[in-house]
Amino acid sequence: MRKFKVMSVFGTRPEAIKMAPLVRELAARPQIESLCCVTGQHREMLRSVMETFQLQANYDLDIMEPQQTLTSITTKTIQGMDNVLEQCSPDLILVHGDTSTTFAGALSAFYHKIPVGHVEAGLRTYDKYSPYPEEMNRVLVSDMADLHFAPTKTNAENLRREAIRGRIFVTGNTAIDAMRTTVRSDYRFTTDILNRLDFRTRRVIALTCHRRENYGRPMENIMRAIRDLISNRPDVEVVYPVHLSPRVRECAFSILGHVERVHLIDPVNVEEMHNLMARCYMVMTDSGGLQEEAPALGRPVLVLRRETERPEAVAAGTARLAGVERSKIVAMSSELLDDPRAYAKMAHAVNPYGDGHACQRIAQAIEWHFGLSQTMPEDFSP
Ligand code: UD1
Ligand code: UDP
């Protein structure tokens, strides 16, 4: 019997981390052929994830350019996908989240009249330019998708309010599934500085920052705030794996390059990152993925953005919006460093984003929707 062909399309680090457990879950289902098409929007950072999760791409569009523009990512993906879809004729395309790969992948599927499943659907800020271009990418993908895999009830409600076409399932976020295999109490770091740091005597802040809408002044403010808050606290160390984007690296190295106890390192593999978060004092980030992962590990998160499409951790009390103004970031991080009660209030593990079984629900939903199984998945609830 011909198997049902599901092609997962992704291209950046976070999409790969969150799609890896799903690609494997689908491959384990006897009625499904699980295929992988990577756009290569990220090169080194994608390779690292593929190696960790031992994933092989069936197709690689290899589109990355230095200083790439939104137009080049989008056009090169659509052009590349044309050949792939003609060759392979999948029965369903899965895209993830809100990157340019996500948008162009869904659009290509639509042009070929192939159904689209959207993993991590329904996140919204309702601000067209923030995050940019992600908010518009995910809104447009919601319009094109037939199956919407919303991580949380709030995400599903957003889609229902918008009267989106297609079926909506509340599945949990696959990021939490990925963490089931990466986080280990006996994990030994391979990155030199992470091995040397004594997490029992030093308070380590895990920092990441890369968003396009933070380029320029907001990112400079963030870097200066880090410099301010570390200067009079000798037991605090900052570990910042700096994204490979030239704009980000220029800013980070020019302001924090020679600051004592700030460790600027290359991006680390996902096992290193998850285990760093599991051992750190707190997380400061503008990343989407870190906002989901840190609460599950009981680490307070200061979100270095003006708004967030992930309000669940804020509501649960483990994340706070610190904005992009230097003085506010310093004030909020100082509170967490100097007031044990404020810290204790935020440092508790919660799982608003998933229970580690999102991929099973998504695979089951696909089988049910396409008549391969009679069993509909139950919604995730925390
Ligand atoms: C992209 C996504 C963003 C996501 C982020 C995750 C878009 C528009 N943006 O942003 O939603 O949060 O990925 O990290 O889809 N580079 C390398 N090697 C790599 C990766 C990147 O050299 O492995 C450099 C290249 O010079 C590239 C630049 O980084 O041109 C920017 O990459 P790009 O994918 O355009 O943007 P991100 O900021 O990574
Ligand atoms: N991450 C990683 N290595 C790093 C920094 C981040 O593996 O050096 C992981 C992180 O744990 C999360 C994902 O990458 O799973 C987040 O990716 P990113 O911040 O690039 O994108 P976003 O989540 O903001 O879209």
Short mmCIF file of C-alpha atoms and ligand atoms in Angstrom, two decimals:
data_model
loop_
_atom_site.label_atom_id
_atom_site.label_comp_id
_atom_site.label_asym_id
_atom_site.label_seq_id
_atom_site.Cartn_x
_atom_site.Cartn_y
_atom_site.Cartn_z
CA MET A 1 0.00 0.00 0.00
CA ARG A 2 1.25 3.50 -0.83
CA LYS A 3 2.17 5.41 2.29
CA PHE A 4 0.80 8.89 3.05
CA LYS A 5 3.63 11.33 2.25
CA VAL A 6 4.19 14.10 4.78
CA MET A 7 6.92 16.60 3.96
CA SER A 8 8.24 18.81 6.78
CA VAL A 9 9.76 22.03 5.48
CA PHE A 10 12.06 24.08 7.68
CA GLY A 11 15.21 26.17 7.46
CA THR A 12 16.24 27.93 10.67
CA ARG A 13 17.57 26.70 14.00
CA PRO A 14 14.37 27.01 16.04
CA GLU A 15 12.19 25.41 13.36
CA ALA A 16 14.59 22.47 13.16
CA ILE A 17 14.68 21.99 16.94
CA LYS A 18 10.91 22.00 17.15
CA MET A 19 10.29 19.91 14.02
CA ALA A 20 12.92 17.25 14.74
CA PRO A 21 10.80 15.26 17.23
CA LEU A 22 7.81 15.49 14.89
CA VAL A 23 9.74 14.23 11.86
CA ARG A 24 10.75 11.23 13.99
CA GLU A 25 7.26 10.67 15.37
CA LEU A 26 5.84 10.65 11.83
CA ALA A 27 8.57 8.29 10.63
CA ALA A 28 7.57 5.83 13.36
CA ARG A 29 3.98 5.63 12.06
CA PRO A 30 3.60 2.68 9.65
CA GLN A 31 1.12 4.44 7.34
CA ILE A 32 3.23 7.58 6.91
CA GLU A 33 6.32 8.36 4.88
CA SER A 34 8.09 11.23 6.67
CA LEU A 35 10.19 13.44 4.38
CA CYS A 36 12.31 16.44 5.18
CA CYS A 37 12.98 19.45 2.96
CA VAL A 38 15.34 22.06 4.41
CA THR A 39 15.64 25.46 2.80
CA GLY A 40 19.00 26.12 4.44
CA GLN A 41 17.90 29.64 5.47
CA HIS A 42 20.40 29.00 8.28
CA ARG A 43 23.47 26.98 7.35
CA GLU A 44 25.76 26.26 10.31
CA MET A 45 23.03 26.69 12.92
CA LEU A 46 20.75 24.28 11.04
CA ARG A 47 23.53 21.74 10.52
CA SER A 48 24.17 21.68 14.25
CA VAL A 49 20.54 20.77 15.00
CA MET A 50 20.39 18.15 12.25
CA GLU A 51 23.49 16.50 13.73
CA THR A 52 22.19 16.54 17.29
CA PHE A 53 18.88 14.93 16.34
CA GLN A 54 20.46 12.75 13.62
CA LEU A 55 18.14 14.06 10.94
CA GLN A 56 18.84 13.70 7.22
CA ALA A 57 17.31 16.07 4.70
CA ASN A 58 15.76 14.47 1.64
CA TYR A 59 16.00 17.85 -0.10
CA ASP A 60 18.24 20.84 0.68
CA LEU A 61 17.58 24.13 -1.14
CA ASP A 62 20.79 25.67 0.30
CA ILE A 63 19.51 29.26 -0.02
CA MET A 64 21.53 31.10 2.66
CA GLU A 65 23.46 34.25 1.73
CA PRO A 66 25.49 36.57 3.94
CA GLN A 67 23.30 39.54 4.99
CA GLN A 68 20.34 37.91 3.29
CA THR A 69 17.18 39.91 2.73
CA LEU A 70 13.58 38.86 3.31
CA THR A 71 13.08 39.00 -0.46
CA SER A 72 15.99 36.69 -1.23
CA ILE A 73 14.93 34.10 1.38
CA THR A 74 11.35 34.14 0.10
CA THR A 75 12.03 34.06 -3.64
CA LYS A 76 14.79 31.45 -3.45
CA THR A 77 12.61 29.20 -1.31
CA ILE A 78 9.61 29.42 -3.62
CA GLN A 79 11.77 28.75 -6.65
CA GLY A 80 13.51 25.80 -5.01
CA MET A 81 10.29 24.33 -3.63
CA ASP A 82 8.75 24.28 -7.12
CA ASN A 83 11.16 21.57 -8.30
CA VAL A 84 10.92 19.60 -5.06
CA LEU A 85 7.12 19.52 -5.04
CA GLU A 86 6.97 18.52 -8.68
CA GLN A 87 9.42 15.68 -8.10
CA CYS A 88 7.96 14.37 -4.89
CA SER A 89 4.20 15.26 -4.78
CA PRO A 90 3.66 15.09 -1.01
CA ASP A 91 0.14 14.59 0.37
CA LEU A 92 0.73 17.16 3.11
CA ILE A 93 3.29 19.89 3.78
CA LEU A 94 4.13 20.82 7.36
CA VAL A 95 5.62 24.22 8.16
CA HIS A 96 6.56 25.60 11.56
CA GLY A 97 6.08 28.95 13.24
CA ASP A 98 6.71 32.25 11.54
CA THR A 99 9.99 32.55 9.65
CA SER A 100 10.39 33.48 6.00
CA THR A 101 10.94 29.78 5.28
CA THR A 102 7.56 29.09 6.91
CA PHE A 103 5.75 31.65 4.81
CA ALA A 104 7.43 30.73 1.52
CA GLY A 105 7.03 26.99 2.24
CA ALA A 106 3.29 27.37 2.80
CA LEU A 107 2.90 29.59 -0.26
CA SER A 108 4.68 27.03 -2.46
CA ALA A 109 2.40 24.27 -1.15
CA PHE A 110 -0.62 26.45 -1.88
CA TYR A 111 0.58 27.09 -5.44
CA HIS A 112 0.75 23.32 -5.90
CA LYS A 113 -2.64 22.81 -4.19
CA ILE A 114 -1.05 20.65 -1.50
CA PRO A 115 -2.68 20.82 1.96
CA VAL A 116 -0.70 22.69 4.61
CA GLY A 117 -0.34 21.85 8.30
CA HIS A 118 0.90 24.70 10.48
CA VAL A 119 2.82 23.67 13.59
CA GLU A 120 2.94 26.34 16.33
CA ALA A 121 -0.11 28.14 14.95
CA GLY A 122 -2.08 31.01 16.44
CA LEU A 123 0.61 33.08 18.17
CA ARG A 124 -0.13 36.78 17.85
CA THR A 125 0.92 40.22 19.03
CA TYR A 126 -1.50 41.98 16.63
CA ASP A 127 1.29 44.44 15.86
CA LYS A 128 2.16 44.21 12.17
CA TYR A 129 5.80 45.20 12.63
CA SER A 130 6.59 43.46 15.91
CA PRO A 131 7.98 40.91 15.73
CA TYR A 132 9.05 41.76 12.21
CA PRO A 133 8.44 40.03 9.84
CA GLU A 134 7.19 37.11 11.96
CA GLU A 135 3.76 38.50 12.92
CA MET A 136 2.77 38.92 9.27
CA ASN A 137 4.32 35.59 8.27
CA ARG A 138 2.20 33.67 10.76
CA VAL A 139 -1.00 35.58 9.96
CA LEU A 140 -0.55 34.82 6.25
CA VAL A 141 0.27 31.17 6.92
CA SER A 142 -2.89 30.83 9.02
CA ASP A 143 -4.86 31.89 5.96
CA MET A 144 -3.20 29.24 3.80
CA ALA A 145 -3.21 26.33 6.26
CA ASP A 146 -5.74 23.51 6.45
CA LEU A 147 -4.61 22.08 9.78
CA HIS A 148 -3.60 24.38 12.63
CA PHE A 149 -1.60 22.87 15.49
CA ALA A 150 -1.94 25.49 18.22
CA PRO A 151 0.38 24.97 21.20
CA THR A 152 -2.02 26.48 23.75
CA LYS A 153 -5.69 27.21 24.25
CA THR A 154 -4.97 30.93 23.96
CA ASN A 155 -3.37 30.37 20.55
CA ALA A 156 -6.41 28.36 19.41
CA GLU A 157 -8.74 31.11 20.63
CA ASN A 158 -6.84 33.66 18.55
CA LEU A 159 -7.46 31.57 15.44
CA ARG A 160 -11.13 31.01 16.25
CA ARG A 161 -11.63 34.75 16.75
CA GLU A 162 -10.14 35.32 13.30
CA ALA A 163 -12.58 32.74 11.84
CA ILE A 164 -9.69 30.92 10.23
CA ARG A 165 -10.50 28.13 7.73
CA GLY A 166 -9.50 24.57 8.57
CA ARG A 167 -9.24 22.42 11.69
CA ILE A 168 -7.65 23.61 14.90
CA PHE A 169 -6.02 21.24 17.42
CA VAL A 170 -4.48 22.24 20.76
CA THR A 171 -1.33 20.16 20.95
CA GLY A 172 1.27 21.74 23.24
CA ASN A 173 4.54 23.02 21.87
CA THR A 174 6.95 20.51 20.33
CA ALA A 175 9.85 22.44 21.97
CA ILE A 176 8.96 20.66 25.20
CA ASP A 177 9.06 17.30 23.38
CA ALA A 178 12.58 18.13 22.18
CA MET A 179 13.73 18.86 25.73
CA ARG A 180 12.84 15.34 26.85
CA THR A 181 15.93 14.06 25.05
CA THR A 182 18.36 16.94 25.61
CA VAL A 183 18.22 17.87 29.31
CA ARG A 184 20.12 15.53 31.63
CA SER A 185 21.30 16.05 35.21
CA ASP A 186 24.63 14.30 34.47
CA TYR A 187 25.20 16.23 31.22
CA ARG A 188 28.82 17.29 30.61
CA PHE A 189 29.38 20.43 28.55
CA THR A 190 31.70 20.33 25.56
CA THR A 191 32.09 24.12 25.31
CA ASP A 192 35.17 25.25 27.21
CA ILE A 193 33.69 28.16 29.19
CA LEU A 194 30.59 26.17 30.16
CA ASN A 195 32.84 23.42 31.52
CA ARG A 196 34.93 25.86 33.51
CA LEU A 197 32.05 27.82 35.08
CA ASP A 198 31.10 26.73 38.59
CA PHE A 199 27.32 27.01 38.54
CA ARG A 200 27.16 26.46 42.32
CA THR A 201 29.18 29.53 43.28
CA ARG A 202 28.53 31.81 40.29
CA ARG A 203 25.18 33.21 39.25
CA VAL A 204 25.09 32.69 35.51
CA ILE A 205 22.79 34.68 33.25
CA ALA A 206 22.05 32.97 29.93
CA LEU A 207 21.58 35.74 27.37
CA THR A 208 20.46 35.64 23.74
CA CYS A 209 19.36 38.47 21.48
CA HIS A 210 18.86 38.46 17.74
CA ARG A 211 15.48 39.84 16.61
CA ARG A 212 15.35 42.04 13.54
CA GLU A 213 13.11 44.64 15.25
CA ASN A 214 15.79 44.98 17.95
CA TYR A 215 18.57 45.80 15.42
CA GLY A 216 20.15 49.19 16.10
CA ARG A 217 19.25 51.24 19.16
CA PRO A 218 17.19 48.62 21.08
CA MET A 219 19.99 46.06 20.78
CA GLU A 220 22.58 48.64 21.86
CA ASN A 221 20.42 49.46 24.88
CA ILE A 222 20.24 45.79 25.80
CA MET A 223 24.02 45.31 25.53
CA ARG A 224 24.67 48.45 27.61
CA ALA A 225 22.19 47.30 30.24
CA ILE A 226 24.10 44.01 30.55
CA ARG A 227 27.34 45.96 31.02
CA ASP A 228 25.71 48.09 33.73
CA LEU A 229 24.23 45.26 35.71
CA ILE A 230 27.33 43.11 35.80
CA SER A 231 29.79 45.83 36.79
CA ASN A 232 29.28 45.77 40.58
CA ARG A 233 28.29 42.12 41.02
CA PRO A 234 31.44 39.97 41.07
CA ASP A 235 29.57 36.66 41.44
CA VAL A 236 27.50 37.19 38.30
CA GLU A 237 28.64 35.90 34.89
CA VAL A 238 26.88 36.28 31.56
CA VAL A 239 27.04 33.61 28.87
CA TYR A 240 25.91 34.91 25.51
CA PRO A 241 26.03 32.54 22.53
CA VAL A 242 26.00 35.17 19.80
CA HIS A 243 23.81 34.50 16.77
CA LEU A 244 25.73 34.32 13.47
CA SER A 245 23.88 37.28 11.97
CA PRO A 246 26.54 39.94 11.18
CA ARG A 247 24.30 42.76 12.47
CA VAL A 248 23.98 41.05 15.83
CA ARG A 249 27.66 40.13 16.12
CA GLU A 250 28.82 43.65 15.33
CA CYS A 251 26.64 45.10 18.08
CA ALA A 252 27.42 42.44 20.70
CA PHE A 253 31.18 42.44 20.20
CA SER A 254 31.52 46.22 19.99
CA ILE A 255 29.74 46.81 23.32
CA LEU A 256 30.41 43.63 25.30
CA GLY A 257 33.56 42.33 23.60
CA HIS A 258 35.98 43.15 26.42
CA VAL A 259 33.72 43.24 29.44
CA GLU A 260 34.89 41.11 32.35
CA ARG A 261 32.61 38.15 33.19
CA VAL A 262 30.68 38.49 29.94
CA HIS A 263 31.42 35.45 27.79
CA LEU A 264 30.57 35.95 24.14
CA ILE A 265 30.69 32.57 22.46
CA ASP A 266 29.58 31.11 19.15
CA PRO A 267 26.13 29.55 19.01
CA VAL A 268 26.17 26.30 20.96
CA ASN A 269 24.41 23.11 20.02
CA VAL A 270 20.95 22.60 21.41
CA GLU A 271 22.00 20.13 24.11
CA GLU A 272 24.53 22.64 25.43
CA MET A 273 21.91 25.39 25.36
CA HIS A 274 19.19 23.45 27.13
CA ASN A 275 21.58 22.24 29.81
CA LEU A 276 22.98 25.74 30.25
CA MET A 277 19.43 26.97 30.86
CA ALA A 278 18.80 24.13 33.28
CA ARG A 279 21.81 25.26 35.38
CA CYS A 280 21.74 29.04 35.05
CA TYR A 281 20.36 31.61 37.51
CA MET A 282 18.10 33.32 35.01
CA VAL A 283 17.52 33.88 31.30
CA MET A 284 17.47 37.21 29.47
CA THR A 285 16.32 36.92 25.88
CA ASP A 286 14.36 38.20 22.92
CA SER A 287 14.07 34.65 21.56
CA GLY A 288 10.73 32.93 21.20
CA GLY A 289 12.02 29.44 21.92
CA LEU A 290 13.83 30.38 25.12
CA GLN A 291 10.61 31.89 26.49
CA GLU A 292 9.02 28.46 26.17
CA GLU A 293 11.92 26.37 27.40
CA ALA A 294 13.08 28.32 30.47
CA PRO A 295 9.76 28.11 32.38
CA ALA A 296 9.77 24.33 32.00
CA LEU A 297 13.21 24.35 33.64
CA GLY A 298 12.11 26.65 36.47
CA ARG A 299 14.26 29.56 35.31
CA PRO A 300 12.97 33.14 35.45
CA VAL A 301 12.94 34.88 32.07
CA LEU A 302 13.27 38.57 31.35
CA VAL A 303 11.93 39.17 27.86
CA LEU A 304 13.95 41.80 26.00
CA ARG A 305 11.10 43.00 23.83
CA ARG A 306 8.22 45.46 23.98
CA GLU A 307 5.55 42.75 23.74
CA THR A 308 5.29 39.00 23.52
CA GLU A 309 3.10 36.53 21.67
CA ARG A 310 3.77 34.10 24.51
CA PRO A 311 1.71 35.52 27.38
CA GLU A 312 1.30 32.17 29.15
CA ALA A 313 4.59 32.30 31.06
CA VAL A 314 3.97 35.93 32.02
CA ALA A 315 0.56 34.89 33.39
CA ALA A 316 2.18 31.99 35.26
CA GLY A 317 4.61 34.47 36.85
CA THR A 318 7.86 33.02 35.48
CA ALA A 319 8.47 35.57 32.70
CA ARG A 320 8.36 39.36 32.69
CA LEU A 321 8.53 41.86 29.87
CA ALA A 322 11.64 43.96 30.41
CA GLY A 323 11.31 46.00 27.21
CA VAL A 324 14.27 47.47 25.33
CA GLU A 325 15.12 50.53 27.45
CA ARG A 326 18.45 50.38 29.25
CA SER A 327 17.27 51.67 32.65
CA LYS A 328 14.22 49.40 32.80
CA ILE A 329 16.23 46.31 31.91
CA VAL A 330 18.80 47.18 34.59
CA ALA A 331 16.07 47.78 37.19
CA MET A 332 14.23 44.54 36.48
CA SER A 333 17.32 42.36 36.35
CA SER A 334 18.74 44.03 39.49
CA GLU A 335 15.58 43.14 41.35
CA LEU A 336 16.00 39.47 40.44
CA LEU A 337 19.66 39.55 41.41
CA ASP A 338 19.29 41.48 44.69
CA ASP A 339 15.90 40.49 46.11
CA PRO A 340 15.70 36.77 46.97
CA ARG A 341 11.93 36.99 47.45
CA ALA A 342 11.37 38.48 44.00
CA TYR A 343 13.61 35.75 42.57
CA ALA A 344 11.85 32.93 44.43
CA LYS A 345 8.49 34.17 43.17
CA MET A 346 9.60 33.68 39.55
CA ALA A 347 11.82 30.61 39.88
CA HIS A 348 9.35 27.78 39.81
CA ALA A 349 8.83 25.24 37.06
CA VAL A 350 5.62 25.55 35.07
CA ASN A 351 4.59 23.92 31.84
CA PRO A 352 2.07 26.19 30.14
CA TYR A 353 3.56 25.32 26.73
CA GLY A 354 3.42 21.56 26.72
CA ASP A 355 3.70 18.19 28.38
CA GLY A 356 6.21 16.65 25.98
CA HIS A 357 3.56 14.84 23.91
CA ALA A 358 2.75 17.47 21.28
CA CYS A 359 4.21 15.41 18.43
CA GLN A 360 2.01 12.41 19.23
CA ARG A 361 -1.07 14.65 19.16
CA ILE A 362 -0.04 16.23 15.85
CA ALA A 363 0.68 12.87 14.21
CA GLN A 364 -2.62 11.50 15.51
CA ALA A 365 -4.49 14.56 14.25
CA ILE A 366 -2.97 14.10 10.79
CA GLU A 367 -3.94 10.42 10.71
CA TRP A 368 -7.44 11.19 11.88
CA HIS A 369 -7.99 14.09 9.48
CA PHE A 370 -6.86 12.09 6.46
CA GLY A 371 -8.83 8.96 7.41
CA LEU A 372 -5.82 6.84 8.41
CA SER A 373 -7.17 6.40 11.94
CA GLN A 374 -10.49 6.75 13.77
CA THR A 375 -9.01 8.31 16.90
CA MET A 376 -8.99 12.04 17.33
CA PRO A 377 -6.33 13.41 19.73
CA GLU A 378 -7.39 15.03 22.99
CA ASP A 379 -6.47 18.66 23.43
CA PHE A 380 -3.43 19.51 25.52
CA SER A 381 -4.20 21.27 28.77
CA PRO A 382 -1.51 22.28 31.28
C1 UD1 B 1 15.61 34.05 11.38
C2 UD1 B 1 14.10 34.25 11.36
C3 UD1 B 1 13.59 34.56 12.76
C4 UD1 B 1 14.07 33.51 13.76
C5 UD1 B 1 15.57 33.37 13.67
C6 UD1 B 1 16.03 32.26 14.56
C7 UD1 B 1 13.18 35.28 9.33
C8 UD1 B 1 12.93 36.52 8.59
N1 UD1 B 1 13.78 35.40 10.50
O1 UD1 B 1 16.19 35.30 11.72
O2 UD1 B 1 12.18 34.57 12.75
O3 UD1 B 1 13.72 33.95 15.06
O4 UD1 B 1 15.94 33.05 12.32
O5 UD1 B 1 17.40 32.33 14.81
O6 UD1 B 1 12.83 34.24 8.87
N2 UD1 B 1 23.79 33.26 9.47
C9 UD1 B 1 24.88 32.47 9.25
N3 UD1 B 1 24.81 31.13 9.54
C10 UD1 B 1 23.71 30.56 10.07
C11 UD1 B 1 22.58 31.38 10.30
C12 UD1 B 1 22.62 32.72 9.99
O7 UD1 B 1 25.91 32.95 8.79
O8 UD1 B 1 23.71 29.35 10.35
C13 UD1 B 1 23.85 34.71 9.14
C14 UD1 B 1 23.81 34.97 7.65
O9 UD1 B 1 24.67 36.03 7.35
C15 UD1 B 1 22.37 35.42 7.43
C16 UD1 B 1 22.09 36.15 8.73
O10 UD1 B 1 22.73 35.37 9.72
O11 UD1 B 1 22.25 36.26 6.30
C17 UD1 B 1 20.64 36.35 9.09
O12 UD1 B 1 19.90 35.15 9.00
P1 UD1 B 1 18.32 35.20 8.72
O13 UD1 B 1 17.80 33.81 8.68
O14 UD1 B 1 18.03 36.07 7.57
O15 UD1 B 1 17.75 35.99 9.96
P2 UD1 B 1 17.71 35.64 11.49
O16 UD1 B 1 17.95 36.88 12.24
O17 UD1 B 1 18.57 34.46 11.75
N1 UDP B 2 19.58 27.72 20.93
C1 UDP B 2 20.66 26.88 20.67
N2 UDP B 2 21.91 27.41 20.70
C2 UDP B 2 22.15 28.72 20.95
C3 UDP B 2 21.04 29.57 21.18
C4 UDP B 2 19.77 29.03 21.14
O1 UDP B 2 20.50 25.68 20.45
O2 UDP B 2 23.32 29.11 20.94
C5 UDP B 2 18.23 27.14 20.88
C6 UDP B 2 17.28 27.50 22.00
O3 UDP B 2 17.44 26.62 23.10
C7 UDP B 2 15.93 27.36 21.33
C8 UDP B 2 16.20 27.84 19.91
O4 UDP B 2 17.60 27.69 19.72
O5 UDP B 2 15.54 26.01 21.27
C9 UDP B 2 15.78 29.27 19.75
O6 UDP B 2 16.26 29.75 18.56
P1 UDP B 2 16.41 31.30 18.24
O7 UDP B 2 16.58 32.05 19.49
O8 UDP B 2 17.46 31.39 17.18
O9 UDP B 2 15.05 31.64 17.52
P2 UDP B 2 13.59 32.06 18.03
O10 UDP B 2 13.16 31.06 19.05
O11 UDP B 2 13.70 33.45 18.58
O12 UDP B 2 12.78 32.04 16.80
#
